[in-house]
Short mmCIF file of C-alpha atoms and ligand atoms in Angstrom, two decimals:
data_model
loop_
_atom_site.label_atom_id
_atom_site.label_comp_id
_atom_site.label_asym_id
_atom_site.label_seq_id
_atom_site.Cartn_x
_atom_site.Cartn_y
_atom_site.Cartn_z
CA UNK M 1326 -9.64 -10.50 0.52
CA UNK M 1327 -8.44 -6.94 0.92
CA UNK M 1328 -10.44 -5.83 3.93
CA UNK M 1329 -8.27 -2.77 4.78
CA UNK M 1330 -9.78 0.18 2.89
CA UNK M 1331 -7.88 3.12 4.36
CA UNK M 1332 -8.13 5.63 7.19
CA UNK M 1333 -10.50 8.29 8.43
CA UNK M 1334 -9.41 11.18 10.66
CA UNK M 1335 -11.15 11.13 14.02
CA UNK M 1336 -11.27 14.96 14.04
CA UNK M 1337 -11.95 16.30 10.52
CA UNK M 1338 -13.29 13.03 9.04
CA UNK M 1339 -11.02 13.29 5.98
CA UNK M 1340 -10.56 9.87 4.39
CA UNK M 1341 -7.18 8.62 3.24
CA UNK M 1342 -6.11 5.70 1.06
CA UNK M 1343 -3.96 2.98 2.63
CA UNK M 1344 -0.76 4.33 1.09
CA UNK M 1345 -1.55 8.03 1.45
CA UNK M 1346 -0.64 8.46 5.12
CA UNK M 1347 1.06 6.35 7.77
CA UNK M 1348 0.43 8.01 11.11
CA UNK M 1349 -1.80 10.97 12.02
CA UNK M 1350 -3.94 13.33 9.92
CA UNK M 1351 -1.68 15.70 7.93
CA UNK M 1352 -4.29 18.46 8.29
CA UNK M 1353 -4.89 18.59 12.01
CA UNK M 1354 -2.79 15.88 13.64
CA UNK M 1355 -5.93 13.91 14.55
CA UNK M 1356 -5.70 10.19 15.26
CA UNK M 1357 -6.63 8.07 12.27
CA UNK M 1358 -9.15 5.25 12.50
CA UNK M 1359 -8.48 2.26 10.30
CA UNK M 1360 -11.44 1.66 7.97
CA UNK M 1361 -12.32 -1.94 7.22
CA UNK M 1362 -14.53 -3.26 4.45
CA UNK M 1363 -17.35 -4.32 6.74
CA UNK M 1364 -19.63 -5.33 3.87
CA UNK M 1365 -17.21 -7.83 2.42
CA UNK M 1366 -16.23 -9.12 5.88
CA UNK M 1367 -19.92 -9.63 6.60
CA UNK M 1368 -20.47 -11.34 3.28
CA UNK M 1369 -17.59 -13.72 3.86
CA UNK M 1370 -17.69 -14.45 7.59
CA UNK M 1371 -20.13 -15.33 10.33
CA UNK M 1372 -19.21 -15.05 14.03
CA UNK M 1373 -19.06 -18.87 14.08
CA UNK M 1374 -16.17 -18.80 11.62
CA UNK M 1375 -14.14 -17.04 14.27
CA UNK M 1376 -15.56 -18.73 17.34
CA UNK M 1377 -14.78 -22.15 15.91
CA UNK M 1378 -11.10 -21.41 15.29
CA UNK M 1379 -8.59 -23.44 17.31
CA UNK M 1380 -6.06 -20.62 17.68
CA UNK M 1381 -6.59 -19.03 21.13
CA UNK M 1382 -4.31 -16.05 20.36
CA UNK M 1383 -5.40 -12.69 18.96
CA UNK M 1384 -4.72 -14.05 15.46
CA UNK M 1385 -8.02 -15.90 15.64
CA UNK M 1386 -9.50 -12.50 14.71
CA UNK M 1387 -7.41 -12.15 11.55
CA UNK M 1388 -10.54 -11.63 9.40
CA UNK M 1389 -11.16 -8.42 11.38
CA UNK M 1390 -7.57 -7.13 11.32
CA UNK M 1391 -6.03 -4.82 8.69
CA UNK M 1392 -2.93 -7.02 8.35
CA UNK M 1393 -2.23 -10.45 6.93
CA UNK M 1394 -0.97 -13.52 8.76
CA UNK M 1395 2.42 -12.69 10.31
CA UNK M 1396 5.49 -14.53 9.09
CA UNK M 1397 6.81 -17.63 10.82
CA UNK M 1398 4.84 -19.77 13.22
CA UNK M 1399 4.62 -20.68 16.89
CA UNK M 1400 6.59 -17.64 18.11
CA UNK M 1401 5.73 -15.36 21.03
CA UNK M 1402 4.26 -12.97 18.47
CA UNK M 1403 1.82 -15.69 17.47
CA UNK M 1404 0.75 -16.26 21.07
CA UNK M 1405 -0.16 -12.67 22.01
CA UNK M 1406 -3.68 -12.26 23.37
CA UNK M 1407 -5.97 -15.03 24.53
CA UNK M 1408 -5.70 -13.89 28.15
CA UNK M 1409 -7.78 -15.43 30.96
CA UNK M 1410 -10.80 -13.98 32.74
CA UNK M 1411 -11.18 -14.69 36.48
CA UNK M 1412 -14.26 -14.33 38.63
CA UNK M 1413 -13.43 -12.14 41.65
CA UNK M 1414 -15.71 -13.73 44.23
CA UNK M 1415 -14.21 -12.45 47.48
CA UNK M 1416 -13.64 -8.85 46.30
CA UNK M 1417 -17.21 -8.80 44.88
CA UNK M 1418 -18.66 -9.46 48.29
CA UNK M 1419 -16.48 -6.83 49.89
CA UNK M 1420 -17.55 -4.23 47.33
CA UNK M 1421 -21.22 -5.23 47.38
CA UNK M 1422 -21.11 -6.34 43.76
CA UNK M 1423 -22.58 -9.56 42.45
CA UNK M 1424 -20.91 -9.99 39.11
CA UNK M 1425 -17.27 -9.04 38.97
CA UNK M 1426 -14.54 -10.42 36.71
CA UNK M 1427 -10.95 -9.54 35.88
CA UNK M 1428 -9.22 -10.04 32.56
CA UNK M 1429 -5.54 -10.59 33.21
CA UNK M 1430 -3.43 -9.05 30.47
CA UNK M 1431 -0.24 -9.77 32.39
CA UNK M 1432 -0.49 -13.25 30.83
CA UNK M 1433 0.65 -11.88 27.48
CA UNK M 1434 4.11 -12.98 26.22
CA UNK M 1435 5.97 -9.93 27.59
CA UNK M 1436 3.53 -9.58 30.50
CA UNK M 1437 1.47 -6.59 29.42
CA UNK M 1438 -1.50 -5.56 27.29
CA UNK M 1439 0.90 -3.83 24.88
CA UNK M 1440 1.79 -7.11 23.17
CA UNK M 1441 -1.51 -6.86 21.32
CA UNK M 1442 -0.52 -3.57 19.70
CA UNK M 1443 3.06 -4.56 19.06
CA UNK M 1444 2.16 -7.90 17.47
CA UNK M 1445 -0.08 -6.17 14.94
CA UNK M 1446 2.38 -3.31 14.31
CA UNK M 1447 5.21 -5.80 13.71
CA UNK M 1448 2.98 -7.68 11.26
CA UNK M 1449 2.31 -4.37 9.51
CA UNK M 1450 6.03 -3.49 9.52
CA UNK M 1451 6.75 -6.75 7.75
CA UNK M 1452 4.07 -6.05 5.14
CA UNK M 1453 5.48 -2.63 4.26
CA UNK M 1454 9.07 -3.90 4.39
CA UNK M 1455 10.17 -1.68 7.28
CA UNK M 1456 13.78 -2.38 8.21
CA UNK M 1457 13.57 -0.84 11.68
CA UNK M 1458 10.60 -0.27 13.99
CA UNK M 1459 11.00 2.40 16.65
CA UNK M 1460 8.90 3.39 19.62
CA UNK M 1461 8.85 5.66 22.61
CA UNK M 1462 7.72 3.89 25.72
CA UNK M 1463 7.38 4.20 29.45
CA UNK M 1464 8.47 0.56 29.39
CA UNK M 1465 5.66 -1.83 28.49
CA UNK M 1466 5.09 -0.77 24.90
CA UNK M 1467 8.85 -0.92 24.36
CA UNK M 1468 9.18 -4.35 25.98
CA UNK M 1469 6.27 -5.54 23.86
CA UNK M 1470 7.76 -4.17 20.65
CA UNK M 1471 11.20 -5.55 21.54
CA UNK M 1472 9.75 -8.97 22.37
CA UNK M 1473 7.46 -9.23 19.37
CA UNK M 1474 10.27 -7.99 17.10
CA UNK M 1475 12.77 -10.47 18.54
CA UNK M 1476 10.26 -13.25 17.94
CA UNK M 1477 10.37 -12.73 14.17
CA UNK M 1478 13.81 -11.17 13.67
CA UNK M 1479 12.63 -7.59 13.21
CA UNK M 1480 15.04 -4.80 14.19
CA UNK M 1481 13.69 -2.52 16.94
CA UNK M 1482 14.84 0.72 18.54
CA UNK M 1483 13.30 1.83 21.85
CA UNK M 1484 13.41 5.27 23.45
CA UNK M 1485 12.37 5.28 27.12
CA UNK M 1486 12.67 7.84 29.91
CA UNK M 1487 15.67 7.05 32.09
CA UNK M 1488 13.23 6.78 35.02
CA UNK M 1489 11.61 3.64 33.53
CA UNK M 1490 11.47 0.76 36.06
CA UNK M 1491 14.55 -1.48 35.94
CA UNK M 1492 12.61 -4.65 35.11
CA UNK M 1493 11.17 -3.05 32.02
CA UNK M 1494 14.57 -1.80 30.89
CA UNK M 1495 15.95 -5.31 31.51
CA UNK M 1496 13.25 -6.75 29.24
CA UNK M 1497 14.17 -4.31 26.47
CA UNK M 1498 17.83 -5.23 26.68
CA UNK M 1499 17.24 -8.98 26.94
CA UNK M 1500 15.04 -8.93 23.84
CA UNK M 1501 17.98 -7.43 21.97
CA UNK M 1502 16.46 -4.10 21.01
CA UNK M 1503 18.61 -1.00 20.61
CA UNK M 1504 17.69 0.77 23.85
CA UNK M 1505 18.16 4.51 24.27
CA UNK M 1506 17.28 6.07 27.63
CA UNK M 1507 16.29 9.71 27.46
CA UNK M 1508 17.10 12.18 30.20
CA UNK M 1509 13.55 13.54 30.13
CA UNK M 1510 9.91 12.51 30.29
CA UNK M 1511 7.96 10.01 28.21
CA UNK M 1512 6.68 12.97 26.22
CA UNK M 1513 10.25 14.03 25.42
CA UNK M 1514 11.00 10.47 24.30
CA UNK M 1515 7.84 10.50 22.18
CA UNK M 1516 8.78 13.65 20.27
CA UNK M 1517 12.36 12.47 19.78
CA UNK M 1518 11.11 9.17 18.38
CA UNK M 1519 8.90 10.89 15.81
CA UNK M 1520 11.84 13.07 14.75
CA UNK M 1521 14.19 10.08 14.45
CA UNK M 1522 11.64 7.99 12.53
CA UNK M 1523 11.39 10.81 10.01
CA UNK M 1524 15.14 11.36 9.85
CA UNK M 1525 16.19 7.70 9.50
CA UNK M 1526 13.18 6.24 7.69
CA UNK M 1527 12.20 4.02 10.61
CA UNK M 1528 8.64 2.78 11.06
CA UNK M 1529 7.24 4.43 14.19
CA UNK M 1530 5.03 2.41 16.52
CA UNK M 1531 4.32 5.29 18.93
CA UNK M 1532 1.08 4.83 20.81
CA UNK M 1533 -1.62 7.28 19.79
CA UNK M 1534 0.35 8.04 16.62
CA UNK M 1535 0.49 4.80 14.66
CA UNK M 1536 -3.10 3.79 13.74
CA UNK M 1537 -2.27 0.08 13.94
CA UNK M 1538 -1.74 0.09 17.73
CA UNK M 1539 -5.48 0.53 18.31
CA UNK M 1540 -6.12 -2.24 15.79
CA UNK M 1541 -4.05 -4.60 17.94
CA UNK M 1542 -5.63 -3.37 21.14
CA UNK M 1543 -9.14 -3.88 19.81
CA UNK M 1544 -8.57 -7.63 19.93
CA UNK M 1545 -9.15 -7.41 23.70
CA UNK M 1546 -12.68 -6.24 22.89
CA UNK M 1547 -13.14 -9.24 20.61
CA UNK M 1548 -12.09 -11.57 23.42
CA UNK M 1549 -14.43 -9.81 25.83
CA UNK M 1550 -17.20 -10.23 23.26
CA UNK M 1551 -16.55 -13.96 23.03
CA UNK M 1552 -16.29 -14.41 26.79
CA UNK M 1553 -19.42 -12.33 27.39
CA UNK M 1554 -21.47 -14.37 24.95
CA UNK M 1555 -20.70 -17.52 26.92
CA UNK M 1556 -21.09 -15.90 30.33
CA UNK M 1557 -24.27 -14.16 29.35
CA UNK M 1558 -25.74 -17.41 28.04
CA UNK M 1559 -25.06 -19.06 31.42
CA UNK M 1560 -26.85 -16.19 33.11
CA UNK M 1561 -29.89 -16.71 30.99
CA UNK M 1562 -30.04 -20.30 32.13
CA UNK M 1563 -29.76 -19.25 35.75
CA UNK M 1564 -31.67 -15.98 36.01
CA UNK M 1565 -33.79 -15.73 32.86
CA UNK M 1566 -34.12 -12.20 31.49
CA UNK M 1567 -33.70 -10.56 34.89
CA UNK M 1568 -30.21 -9.22 34.44
CA UNK M 1569 -30.46 -8.13 30.84
CA UNK M 1570 -31.16 -4.52 31.74
CA UNK M 1571 -27.61 -3.91 32.87
CA UNK M 1572 -25.00 -3.66 30.13
CA UNK M 1573 -21.55 -5.09 30.66
CA UNK M 1574 -19.26 -2.46 32.16
CA UNK M 1575 -15.57 -2.62 31.24
CA UNK M 1576 -13.12 -0.71 33.45
CA UNK M 1577 -9.76 0.29 32.03
CA UNK M 1578 -6.86 2.41 33.25
CA UNK M 1579 -6.03 5.33 30.98
CA UNK M 1580 -2.74 7.11 30.23
CA UNK M 1581 -2.47 8.29 26.65
CA UNK M 1582 -5.93 6.87 25.96
CA UNK M 1583 -5.02 4.31 23.32
CA UNK M 1584 -6.11 1.18 25.20
CA UNK M 1585 -9.61 2.46 25.89
CA UNK M 1586 -9.95 3.85 22.35
CA UNK M 1587 -8.66 0.57 20.91
CA UNK M 1588 -11.15 -1.44 22.94
CA UNK M 1589 -13.90 0.95 21.86
CA UNK M 1590 -12.86 0.45 18.22
CA UNK M 1591 -13.14 -3.32 18.66
CA UNK M 1592 -16.65 -3.07 20.04
CA UNK M 1593 -17.61 -0.63 17.27
CA UNK M 1594 -16.30 -3.08 14.64
CA UNK M 1595 -18.45 -5.84 16.10
CA UNK M 1596 -21.46 -3.53 16.31
CA UNK M 1597 -21.01 -2.44 12.70
CA UNK M 1598 -20.86 -6.07 11.61
CA UNK M 1599 -24.08 -6.70 13.49
CA UNK M 1600 -22.31 -9.24 15.70
CA UNK M 1601 -22.77 -7.37 18.98
CA UNK M 1602 -26.18 -5.81 19.66
CA UNK M 1603 -25.03 -3.51 22.46
CA UNK M 1604 -21.64 -1.91 23.07
CA UNK M 1605 -20.47 -2.29 26.68
CA UNK M 1606 -20.15 0.73 28.91
CA UNK M 1607 -16.54 1.88 29.23
CA UNK M 1608 -15.20 3.47 32.39
CA UNK M 1609 -11.74 5.02 32.25
CA UNK M 1610 -9.58 5.36 35.34
CA UNK M 1611 -6.72 7.82 35.61
CA UNK M 1612 -4.19 8.51 38.30
CA UNK M 1613 -4.94 11.84 40.00
CA UNK M 1614 -1.46 13.08 39.08
CA UNK M 1615 -1.90 12.21 35.40
CA UNK M 1616 -5.53 12.96 34.62
CA UNK M 1617 -5.55 15.11 31.47
CA UNK M 1618 -8.18 12.98 29.71
CA UNK M 1619 -10.42 12.79 32.74
CA UNK M 1620 -10.10 16.55 33.32
CA UNK M 1621 -11.26 17.28 29.78
CA UNK M 1622 -14.10 14.75 30.01
CA UNK M 1623 -15.44 16.29 33.20
CA UNK M 1624 -15.06 19.80 31.77
CA UNK M 1625 -17.19 18.56 28.86
CA UNK M 1626 -14.60 19.46 26.24
CA UNK M 1627 -12.44 17.61 23.73
CA UNK M 1628 -9.71 20.19 24.18
CA UNK M 1629 -7.08 18.49 26.28
CA UNK M 1630 -4.81 20.55 28.49
CA UNK M 1631 -1.48 18.87 29.24
CA UNK M 1632 -0.49 18.24 32.87
CA UNK M 1633 2.87 17.72 34.57
CA UNK M 1634 2.29 14.04 35.23
CA UNK M 1635 3.31 12.57 38.57
CA UNK M 1636 2.15 9.13 39.65
CA UNK M 1637 3.52 5.83 40.85
CA UNK M 1638 1.73 4.23 37.88
CA UNK M 1639 4.52 4.88 35.37
CA UNK M 1640 2.71 3.20 32.46
CA UNK M 1641 -0.06 5.78 32.56
CA UNK M 1642 2.08 8.76 33.51
CA UNK M 1643 1.56 11.07 30.56
CA UNK M 1644 1.71 14.86 30.24
CA UNK M 1645 -0.10 15.09 26.90
CA UNK M 1646 -2.32 12.11 26.05
CA UNK M 1647 -1.79 11.31 22.38
CA UNK M 1648 -5.12 9.59 21.93
CA UNK M 1649 -7.15 11.74 24.28
CA UNK M 1650 -10.03 12.76 22.05
CA UNK M 1651 -10.93 9.21 21.12
CA UNK M 1652 -10.49 8.20 24.77
CA UNK M 1653 -13.05 10.82 25.79
CA UNK M 1654 -15.45 9.65 23.10
CA UNK M 1655 -15.03 5.99 24.09
CA UNK M 1656 -16.50 6.83 27.47
CA UNK M 1657 -19.02 9.41 26.31
CA UNK M 1658 -20.49 7.31 23.51
CA UNK M 1659 -20.89 4.25 25.73
CA UNK M 1660 -22.51 6.01 28.69
CA UNK M 1661 -19.45 5.59 30.91
CA UNK M 1662 -17.37 8.07 32.86
CA UNK M 1663 -13.87 8.85 34.13
CA UNK M 1664 -12.75 8.16 37.67
CA UNK M 1665 -9.52 9.45 39.25
CA UNK M 1666 -7.60 7.58 41.93
CA UNK M 1667 -4.68 8.52 44.17
CA UNK M 1668 -1.37 6.67 44.32
CA UNK M 1669 -2.37 5.46 47.76
CA UNK M 1670 -5.53 3.91 46.34
CA UNK M 1671 -3.48 2.31 43.57
CA UNK M 1672 -1.11 0.73 46.11
CA UNK M 1673 -4.08 -0.58 48.07
CA UNK M 1674 -5.48 -2.08 44.89
CA UNK M 1675 -2.18 -3.87 44.20
CA UNK M 1676 -2.44 -5.50 47.63
CA UNK M 1677 -6.14 -6.36 47.16
CA UNK M 1678 -5.54 -8.03 43.81
CA UNK M 1679 -2.54 -9.86 45.24
CA UNK M 1680 -4.85 -11.51 47.76
CA UNK M 1681 -6.81 -13.16 44.94
CA UNK M 1682 -3.68 -14.32 43.14
CA UNK M 1683 -3.28 -11.49 40.65
CA UNK M 1684 0.01 -9.57 40.67
CA UNK M 1685 -0.66 -6.25 38.95
CA UNK M 1686 1.70 -3.39 38.22
CA UNK M 1687 0.50 0.05 39.41
CA UNK M 1688 -1.14 0.98 36.09
CA UNK M 1689 -2.91 -2.39 36.01
CA UNK M 1690 -4.18 -2.06 39.55
CA UNK M 1691 -5.40 1.46 38.76
CA UNK M 1692 -8.46 0.01 37.02
CA UNK M 1693 -9.34 -1.97 40.14
CA UNK M 1694 -8.79 1.10 42.33
CA UNK M 1695 -11.21 2.92 40.04
CA UNK M 1696 -13.75 0.15 40.45
CA UNK M 1697 -13.53 0.45 44.24
CA UNK M 1698 -14.28 4.15 43.92
CA UNK M 1699 -17.01 3.65 41.31
CA UNK M 1700 -18.72 1.09 43.57
CA UNK M 1701 -18.53 3.41 46.60
CA UNK M 1702 -19.91 6.34 44.57
CA UNK M 1703 -22.72 4.28 43.02
CA UNK M 1704 -21.30 4.73 39.52
CA UNK M 1705 -21.70 0.97 39.11
CA UNK M 1706 -24.72 -0.86 40.51
CA UNK M 1707 -24.58 -3.99 42.64
CA UNK M 1708 -26.11 -6.14 39.89
CA UNK M 1709 -24.08 -4.72 37.01
CA UNK M 1710 -21.83 -7.21 35.30
CA UNK M 1711 -18.35 -5.68 35.50
CA UNK M 1712 -15.06 -6.63 33.91
CA UNK M 1713 -11.85 -5.00 35.16
CA UNK M 1714 -8.72 -5.10 33.07
CA UNK M 1715 -5.30 -5.68 34.60
CA UNK M 1716 -2.97 -4.34 31.94
CA UNK M 1717 0.43 -5.46 33.25
CA UNK M 1718 2.39 -7.70 35.60
CA UNK M 1719 3.56 -6.59 39.02
CA UNK M 1720 6.93 -8.18 38.28
CA UNK M 1721 7.55 -5.20 36.03
CA UNK M 1722 7.82 -2.81 38.96
CA UNK M 1723 8.94 -4.52 42.15
CA UNK M 1724 9.81 -1.21 43.78
CA UNK M 1725 6.18 -0.09 43.60
CA UNK M 1726 4.91 -3.51 44.68
CA UNK M 1727 7.02 -3.41 47.84
CA UNK M 1728 5.33 -0.15 48.82
CA UNK M 1729 1.97 -1.93 48.75
CA UNK M 1730 2.90 -4.40 51.47
CA UNK M 1731 4.75 -4.58 54.79
CA UNK M 1732 8.24 -5.98 54.53
CA UNK M 1733 8.90 -9.51 55.78
CA UNK M 1734 10.56 -9.98 59.19
CA UNK M 1735 14.10 -11.34 59.33
CA UNK M 1736 14.81 -13.81 62.14
CA UNK M 1737 17.57 -16.06 63.45
CA UNK M 1738 17.24 -19.58 61.99
CA UNK M 1739 15.87 -21.10 65.23
CA UNK M 1740 12.52 -22.51 66.33
CA UNK M 1741 12.59 -20.10 69.27
CA UNK M 1742 12.75 -17.16 66.96
CA UNK M 1743 9.81 -18.47 64.93
CA UNK M 1744 7.77 -18.94 68.12
CA UNK M 1745 8.59 -15.42 69.29
CA UNK M 1746 7.44 -14.08 65.97
CA UNK M 1747 4.20 -16.07 65.85
ZN1 ZN D 936 -7.97 15.52 10.31
#
């Protein structure tokens, strides 16, 4: 079944055939939404057809993806997605919240959310016969593309700012990608990547540029949908209809805006299919030093003014968000909002999550820091069911992690020394 119909521009609403464009709208540079044939999907599938699948990875949602089954089997690319959800009991009490969960995206094959996008883009690259896939990255998207590419023998080129954390650069190199560090910002790397893709005929994965990244990211929404159905059913047993008034709130950190817009797309797909009666409320969290999307949202405009980004959360450090308009709409259309947090609050959040066994990188902990603020400001209510996303592993940025904690004491190897210390 050919369920991929084409694209529609998120700004001017021009529709394009599948082979007419590859990236953004030629007229206005707007992000393109992938259009699926919802009628034929609906005619062919019921939610049960997906829910009953054995595959726990994101490929269980293949009927809702604009790509076909990726080549090979049982590779890291085939195991992207399917991340766990934890109940945060102790933090809930501290924050005065009754129903708090965390979805841990650091459990993806290369330890970040970006594997979802890269897995789907690599599948697409194979379909169109792309010899080389290229991306600009602050680290995670590159590591994800390099890892997913390595898994199926796809050639990958990664441009990253030279300031990218060492662990992320190590991942890129270990996965065998051609790694080029740019003496500039992520935004410089982004523009250079687009130029090179054009010059050398490479397939460009850039976030907020390639429409398939959001299609991969939307699979997180599908998983949340599945998880929420089960969790919600348990609630009914326990509390009856009492808690139905509060929609699920999903809290996500935002850099270029593509994760939140991808998740929004996933929920919209499910809504359009009639499989999800109510779209969850989305709250975006930005670092104070990199808050271009949030600034525009609060100024009630879709015109995004670039900033000179400065934050410890490198994965969401972006001057010009490439998917900003859709990121604003994701929040606006779902009754959510944007919250800004300081680097200090992000470091605190890393430590807080660590105490419940979750090791988040700064950008991942940003969502939790936003929750803390949203709870204090009454943006979320004590009974609201809330899901926070951790988008990446703390092992990716040890330098930042060490700033979140006190260093360990060094002692002589004697019992006396231990006693003195204790
Ligand atoms: Zn357009």
